[in-house]
Structure formats: C-alpha cells, structure tokens
JSON list of C-alpha atoms in Angstrom, two decimals:
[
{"chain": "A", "resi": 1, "resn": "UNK", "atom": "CA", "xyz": [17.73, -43.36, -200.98]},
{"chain": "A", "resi": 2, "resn": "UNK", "atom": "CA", "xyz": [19.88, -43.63, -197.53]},
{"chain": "A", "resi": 3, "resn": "UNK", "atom": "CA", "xyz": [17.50, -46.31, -196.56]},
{"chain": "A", "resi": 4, "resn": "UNK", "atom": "CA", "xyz": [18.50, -48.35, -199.63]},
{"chain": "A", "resi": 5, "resn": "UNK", "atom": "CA", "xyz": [21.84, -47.62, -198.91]},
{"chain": "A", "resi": 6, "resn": "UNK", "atom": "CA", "xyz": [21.54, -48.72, -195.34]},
{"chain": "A", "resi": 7, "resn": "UNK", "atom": "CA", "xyz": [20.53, -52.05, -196.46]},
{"chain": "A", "resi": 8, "resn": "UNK", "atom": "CA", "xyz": [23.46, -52.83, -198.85]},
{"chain": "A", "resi": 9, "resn": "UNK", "atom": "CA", "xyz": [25.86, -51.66, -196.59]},
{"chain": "A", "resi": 10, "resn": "UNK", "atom": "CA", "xyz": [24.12, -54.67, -194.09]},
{"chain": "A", "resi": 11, "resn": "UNK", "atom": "CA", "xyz": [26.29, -58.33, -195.09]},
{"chain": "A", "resi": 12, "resn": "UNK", "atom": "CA", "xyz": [25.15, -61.14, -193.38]},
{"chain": "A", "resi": 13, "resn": "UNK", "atom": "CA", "xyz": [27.73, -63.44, -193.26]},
{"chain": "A", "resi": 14, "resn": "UNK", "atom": "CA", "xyz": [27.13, -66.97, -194.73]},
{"chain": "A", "resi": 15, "resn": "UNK", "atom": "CA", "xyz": [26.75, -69.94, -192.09]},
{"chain": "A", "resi": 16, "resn": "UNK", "atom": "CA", "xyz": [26.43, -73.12, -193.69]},
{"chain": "A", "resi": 17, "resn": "UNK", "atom": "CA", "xyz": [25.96, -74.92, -190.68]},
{"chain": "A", "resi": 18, "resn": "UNK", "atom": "CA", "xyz": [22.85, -72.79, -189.85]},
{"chain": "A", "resi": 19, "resn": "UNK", "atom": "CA", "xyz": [21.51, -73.44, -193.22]},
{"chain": "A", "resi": 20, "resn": "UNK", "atom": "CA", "xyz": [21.53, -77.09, -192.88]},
{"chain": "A", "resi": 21, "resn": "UNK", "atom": "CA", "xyz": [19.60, -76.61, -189.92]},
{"chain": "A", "resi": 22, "resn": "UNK", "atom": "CA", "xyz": [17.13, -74.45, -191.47]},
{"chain": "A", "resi": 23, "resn": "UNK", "atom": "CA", "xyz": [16.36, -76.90, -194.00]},
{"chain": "A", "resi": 24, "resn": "UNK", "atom": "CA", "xyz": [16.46, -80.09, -191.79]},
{"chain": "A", "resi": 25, "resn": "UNK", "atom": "CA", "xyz": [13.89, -78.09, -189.36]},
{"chain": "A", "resi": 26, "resn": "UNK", "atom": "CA", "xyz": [11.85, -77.31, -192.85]},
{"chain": "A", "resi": 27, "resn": "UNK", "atom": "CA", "xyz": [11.74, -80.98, -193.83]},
{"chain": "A", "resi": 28, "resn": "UNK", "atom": "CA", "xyz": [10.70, -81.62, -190.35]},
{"chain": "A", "resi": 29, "resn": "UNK", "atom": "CA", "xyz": [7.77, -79.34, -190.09]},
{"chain": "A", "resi": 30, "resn": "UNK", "atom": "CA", "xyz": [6.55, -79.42, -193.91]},
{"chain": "A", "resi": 31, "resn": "UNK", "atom": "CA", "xyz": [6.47, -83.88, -193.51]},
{"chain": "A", "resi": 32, "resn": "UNK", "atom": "CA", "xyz": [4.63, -82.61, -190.49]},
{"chain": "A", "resi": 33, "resn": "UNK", "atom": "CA", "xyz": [1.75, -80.86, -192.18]},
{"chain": "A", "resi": 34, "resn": "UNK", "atom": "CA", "xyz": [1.69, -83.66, -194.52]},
{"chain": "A", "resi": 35, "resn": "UNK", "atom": "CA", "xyz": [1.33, -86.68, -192.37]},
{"chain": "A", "resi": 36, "resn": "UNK", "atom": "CA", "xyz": [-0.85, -85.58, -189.32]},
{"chain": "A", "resi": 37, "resn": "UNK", "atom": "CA", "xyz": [-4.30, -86.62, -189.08]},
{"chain": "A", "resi": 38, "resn": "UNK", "atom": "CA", "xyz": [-5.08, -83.29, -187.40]},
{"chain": "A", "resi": 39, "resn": "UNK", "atom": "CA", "xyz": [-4.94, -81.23, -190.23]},
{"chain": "A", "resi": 40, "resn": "UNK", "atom": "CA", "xyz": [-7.90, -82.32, -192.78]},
{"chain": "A", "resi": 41, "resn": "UNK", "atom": "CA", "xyz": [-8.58, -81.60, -196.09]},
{"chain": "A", "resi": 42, "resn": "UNK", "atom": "CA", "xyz": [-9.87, -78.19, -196.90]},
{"chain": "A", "resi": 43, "resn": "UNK", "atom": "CA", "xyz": [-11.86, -78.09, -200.33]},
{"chain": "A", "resi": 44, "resn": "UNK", "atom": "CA", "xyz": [-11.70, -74.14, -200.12]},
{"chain": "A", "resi": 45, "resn": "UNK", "atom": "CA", "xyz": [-8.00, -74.09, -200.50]},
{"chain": "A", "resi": 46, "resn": "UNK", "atom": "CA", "xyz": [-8.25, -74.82, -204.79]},
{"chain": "A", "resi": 47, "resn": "UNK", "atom": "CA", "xyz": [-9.75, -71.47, -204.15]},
{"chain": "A", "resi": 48, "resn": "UNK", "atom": "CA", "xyz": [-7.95, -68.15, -204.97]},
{"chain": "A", "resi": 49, "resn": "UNK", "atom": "CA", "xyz": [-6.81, -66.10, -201.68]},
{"chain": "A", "resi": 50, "resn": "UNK", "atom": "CA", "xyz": [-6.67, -62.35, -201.25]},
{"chain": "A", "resi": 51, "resn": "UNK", "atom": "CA", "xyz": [-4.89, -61.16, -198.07]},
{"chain": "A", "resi": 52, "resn": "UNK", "atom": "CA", "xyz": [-7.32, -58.50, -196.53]},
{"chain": "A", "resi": 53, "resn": "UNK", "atom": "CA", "xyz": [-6.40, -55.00, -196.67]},
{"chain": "A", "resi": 54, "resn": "UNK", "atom": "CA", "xyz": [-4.34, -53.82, -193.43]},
{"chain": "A", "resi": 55, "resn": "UNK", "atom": "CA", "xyz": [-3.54, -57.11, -192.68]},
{"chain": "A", "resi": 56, "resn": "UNK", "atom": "CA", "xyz": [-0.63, -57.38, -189.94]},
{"chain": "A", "resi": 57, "resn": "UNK", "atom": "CA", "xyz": [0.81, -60.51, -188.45]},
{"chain": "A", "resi": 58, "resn": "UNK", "atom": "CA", "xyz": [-0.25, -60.82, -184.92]},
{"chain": "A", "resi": 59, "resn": "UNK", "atom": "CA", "xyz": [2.99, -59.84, -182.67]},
{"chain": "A", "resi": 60, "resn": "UNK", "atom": "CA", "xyz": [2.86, -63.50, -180.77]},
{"chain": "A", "resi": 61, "resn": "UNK", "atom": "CA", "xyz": [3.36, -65.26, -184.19]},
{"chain": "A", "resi": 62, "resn": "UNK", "atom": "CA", "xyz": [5.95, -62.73, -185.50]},
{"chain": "A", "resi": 63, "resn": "UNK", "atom": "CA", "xyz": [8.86, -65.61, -184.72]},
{"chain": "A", "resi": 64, "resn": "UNK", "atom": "CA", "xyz": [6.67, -68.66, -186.69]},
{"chain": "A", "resi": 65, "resn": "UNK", "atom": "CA", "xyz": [8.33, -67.64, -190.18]},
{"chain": "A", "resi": 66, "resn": "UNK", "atom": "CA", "xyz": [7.83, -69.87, -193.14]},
{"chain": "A", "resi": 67, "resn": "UNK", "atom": "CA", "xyz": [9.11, -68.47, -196.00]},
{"chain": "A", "resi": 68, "resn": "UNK", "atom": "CA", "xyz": [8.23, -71.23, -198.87]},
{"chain": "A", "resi": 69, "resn": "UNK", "atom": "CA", "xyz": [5.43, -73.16, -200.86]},
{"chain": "A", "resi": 70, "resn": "UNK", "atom": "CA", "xyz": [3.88, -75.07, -198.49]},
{"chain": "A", "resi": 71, "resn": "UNK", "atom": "CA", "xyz": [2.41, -79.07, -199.50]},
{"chain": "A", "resi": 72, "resn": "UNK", "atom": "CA", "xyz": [-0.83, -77.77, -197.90]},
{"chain": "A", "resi": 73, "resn": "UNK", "atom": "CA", "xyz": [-3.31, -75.09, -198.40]},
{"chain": "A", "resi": 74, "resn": "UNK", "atom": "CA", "xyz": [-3.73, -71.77, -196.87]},
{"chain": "A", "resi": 75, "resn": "UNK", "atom": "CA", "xyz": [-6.76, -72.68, -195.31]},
{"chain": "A", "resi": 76, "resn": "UNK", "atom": "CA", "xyz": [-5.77, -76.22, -193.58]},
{"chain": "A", "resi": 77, "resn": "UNK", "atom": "CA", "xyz": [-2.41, -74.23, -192.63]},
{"chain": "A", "resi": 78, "resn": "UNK", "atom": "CA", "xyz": [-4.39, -71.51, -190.56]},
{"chain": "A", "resi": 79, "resn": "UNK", "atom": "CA", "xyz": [-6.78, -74.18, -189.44]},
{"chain": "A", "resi": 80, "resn": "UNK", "atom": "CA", "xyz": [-3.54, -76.43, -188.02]},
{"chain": "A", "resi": 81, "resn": "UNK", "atom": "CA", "xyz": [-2.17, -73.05, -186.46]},
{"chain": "A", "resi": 82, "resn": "UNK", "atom": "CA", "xyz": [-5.24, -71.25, -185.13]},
{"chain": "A", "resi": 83, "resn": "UNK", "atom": "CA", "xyz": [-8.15, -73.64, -184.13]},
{"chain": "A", "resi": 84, "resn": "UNK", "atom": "CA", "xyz": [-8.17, -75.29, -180.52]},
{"chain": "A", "resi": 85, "resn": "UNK", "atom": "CA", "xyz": [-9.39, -78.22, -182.07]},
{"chain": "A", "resi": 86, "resn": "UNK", "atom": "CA", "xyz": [-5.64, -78.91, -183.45]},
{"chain": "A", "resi": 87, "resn": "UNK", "atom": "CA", "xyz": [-2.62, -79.80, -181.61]},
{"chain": "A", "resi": 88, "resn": "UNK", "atom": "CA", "xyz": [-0.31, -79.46, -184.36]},
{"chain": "A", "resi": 89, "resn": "UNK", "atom": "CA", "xyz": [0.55, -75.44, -183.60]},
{"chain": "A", "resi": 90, "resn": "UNK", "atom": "CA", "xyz": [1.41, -76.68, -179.93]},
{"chain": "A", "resi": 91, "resn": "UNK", "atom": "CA", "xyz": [3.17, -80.35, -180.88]},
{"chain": "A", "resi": 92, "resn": "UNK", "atom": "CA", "xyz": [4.86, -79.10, -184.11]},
{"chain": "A", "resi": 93, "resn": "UNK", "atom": "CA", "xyz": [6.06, -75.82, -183.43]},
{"chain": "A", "resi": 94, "resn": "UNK", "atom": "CA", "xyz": [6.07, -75.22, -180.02]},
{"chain": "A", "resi": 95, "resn": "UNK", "atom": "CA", "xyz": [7.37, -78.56, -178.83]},
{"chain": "A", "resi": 96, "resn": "UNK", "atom": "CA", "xyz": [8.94, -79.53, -181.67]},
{"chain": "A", "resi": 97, "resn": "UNK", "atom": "CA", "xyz": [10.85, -76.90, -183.12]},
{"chain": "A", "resi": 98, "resn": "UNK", "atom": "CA", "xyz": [10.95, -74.20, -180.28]},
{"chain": "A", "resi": 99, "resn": "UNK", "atom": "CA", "xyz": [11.91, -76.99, -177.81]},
{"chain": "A", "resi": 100, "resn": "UNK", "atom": "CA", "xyz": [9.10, -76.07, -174.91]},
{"chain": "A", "resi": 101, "resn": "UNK", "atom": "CA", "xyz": [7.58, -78.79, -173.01]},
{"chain": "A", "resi": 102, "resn": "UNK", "atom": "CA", "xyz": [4.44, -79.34, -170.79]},
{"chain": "A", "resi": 103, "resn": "UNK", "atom": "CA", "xyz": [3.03, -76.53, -173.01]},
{"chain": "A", "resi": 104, "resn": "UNK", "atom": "CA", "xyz": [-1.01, -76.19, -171.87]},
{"chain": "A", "resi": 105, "resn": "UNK", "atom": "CA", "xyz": [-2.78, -74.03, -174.63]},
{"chain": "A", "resi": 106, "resn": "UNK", "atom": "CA", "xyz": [-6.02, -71.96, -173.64]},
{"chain": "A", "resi": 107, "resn": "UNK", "atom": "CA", "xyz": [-8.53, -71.89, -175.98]},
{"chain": "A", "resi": 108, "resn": "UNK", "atom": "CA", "xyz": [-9.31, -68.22, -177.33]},
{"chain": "A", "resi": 109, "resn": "UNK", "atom": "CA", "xyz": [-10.80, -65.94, -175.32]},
{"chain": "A", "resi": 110, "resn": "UNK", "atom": "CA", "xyz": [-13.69, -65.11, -177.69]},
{"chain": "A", "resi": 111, "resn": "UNK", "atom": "CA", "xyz": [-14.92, -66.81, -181.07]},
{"chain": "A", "resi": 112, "resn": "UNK", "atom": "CA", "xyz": [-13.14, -69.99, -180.07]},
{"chain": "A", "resi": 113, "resn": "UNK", "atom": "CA", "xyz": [-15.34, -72.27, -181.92]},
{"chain": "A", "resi": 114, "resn": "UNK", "atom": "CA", "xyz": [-14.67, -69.91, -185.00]},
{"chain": "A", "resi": 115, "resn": "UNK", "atom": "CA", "xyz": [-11.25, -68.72, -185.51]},
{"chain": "A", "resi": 116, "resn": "UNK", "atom": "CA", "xyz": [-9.35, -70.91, -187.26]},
{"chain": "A", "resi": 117, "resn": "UNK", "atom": "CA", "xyz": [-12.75, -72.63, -188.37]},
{"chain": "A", "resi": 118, "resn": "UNK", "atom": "CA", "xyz": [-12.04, -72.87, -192.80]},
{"chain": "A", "resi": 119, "resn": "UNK", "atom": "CA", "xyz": [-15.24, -72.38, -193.57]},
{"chain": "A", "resi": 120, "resn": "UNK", "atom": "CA", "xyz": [-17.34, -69.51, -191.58]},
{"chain": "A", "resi": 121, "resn": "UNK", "atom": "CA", "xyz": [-21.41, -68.61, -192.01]},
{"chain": "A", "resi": 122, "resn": "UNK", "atom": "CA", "xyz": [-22.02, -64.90, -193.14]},
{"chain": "A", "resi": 123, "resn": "UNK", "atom": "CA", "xyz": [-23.34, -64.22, -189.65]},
{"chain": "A", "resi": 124, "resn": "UNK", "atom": "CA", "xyz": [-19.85, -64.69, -188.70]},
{"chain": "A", "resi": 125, "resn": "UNK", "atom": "CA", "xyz": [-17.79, -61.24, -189.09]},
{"chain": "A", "resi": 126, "resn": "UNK", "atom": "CA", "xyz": [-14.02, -62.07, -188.82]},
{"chain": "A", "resi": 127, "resn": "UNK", "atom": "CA", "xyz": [-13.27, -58.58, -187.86]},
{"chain": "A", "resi": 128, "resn": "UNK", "atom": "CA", "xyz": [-14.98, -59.53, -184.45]},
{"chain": "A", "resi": 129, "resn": "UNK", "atom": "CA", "xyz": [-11.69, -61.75, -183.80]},
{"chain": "A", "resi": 130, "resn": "UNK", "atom": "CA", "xyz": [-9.15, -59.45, -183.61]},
{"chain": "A", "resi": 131, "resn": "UNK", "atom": "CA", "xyz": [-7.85, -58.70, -180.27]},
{"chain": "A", "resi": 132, "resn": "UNK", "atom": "CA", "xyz": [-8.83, -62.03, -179.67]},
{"chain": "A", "resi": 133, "resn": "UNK", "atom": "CA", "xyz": [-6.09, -64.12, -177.00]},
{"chain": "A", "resi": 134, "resn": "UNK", "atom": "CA", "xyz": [-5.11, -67.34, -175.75]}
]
C-alpha cells in the first residue's frame, strides 16, 4: 500500500552516540525501579494481564516510552507511575531523566486514593478515572 511504501522510503540515520545514551538512561531508570523502597511488591503481578479494549495512552504520558522487559511487574510499574503515594514518577522521570527541578505534583483530581492503587474493591469502577488530572 502507499502507506507501506511511505514508511520504507523513511531512513533514520544511525547515531551511535544517541544510542549509548538511550541505554545508559535505561540502566538508570530500570536500577531505579529495582532499588527504591517506594515501589513494593505487588503479588498480582505473577498474574496474567489483558490490556482493556480501547485502551489509549493518556496524551501527558505519550513522551514516558519504555520499550523493553521491565525487572518489575505491570502492576508495581503503574503503581510507581500513577499513585500520589509514590515519588518515583516525579524523582525518576521527571527529575531525573527529563531534567525538571522543584517539580510539585498535585494529587488527582478525583479517585486519588484509587488510581494507581494495585489492588481495587469491585465497588471501585476504573472507568470512573478517566478524565481524571493532576
């Protein structure tokens, strides 16, 4: 198809010193999720994990790309990134790896005390978060 087409005709050149940097700010943030005391355990994550149907990244996390096989589990990953319990989203990525300082992050404007949460009660409907902001 001419959309196929379009995308062979695309050659990114190779930069090997951008690589290097890619994989020294992957060691970086993967010895992160391993050593900090902010992200615990999650028994849930032995579990098998189906993304939900018409899932789409949230726009705001569209530049947080990760594209390997994580030391951690799905659910103590979202739990480091999305609860306002953690400070590794703000310390590790934002500070860290994006460079920002005196960062200040609000907690969510609804659900707080359940998004990110690993395990949620069935009274809990997780559609009820979307939209939701910090």
């Amino acid at each position: 198809t001419t959309e196929s087409m379009k995308d062979l005709a695309v050659v990114e050149e190779f930069d090997p010193k951008k690589e290097w940097r890619k994989l020294g700010d992957l060691i970086r943030f993967t010895s992160g999720l391993r050593n900090k005391p902010t992200l615990p355990i999650v028994v849930e994550d032995a579990a098998k994990v189906v993304e939900p149907r018409g899932y789409k990244v949230p726009a705001n996390y569209k530049h947080v790309c990760v594209e390997i096989d994580l030391p951690v589990g799905f659910r103590r990953l979202r739990s480091a990134m999305l609860s306002s319990d953690s400070s590794f989203h703000t310390a590790e990525v934002l500070e860290n790896k994006l460079g920002y300082s005196k960062v200040i992050m609000e907690p969510w404007d609804k659900h707080d005390n359940h998004i990110g949460h690993p395990t949620l009660s069935e009274e809990i409907n997780q559609t009820d978060f979307l939209g939701a902001m910090r």
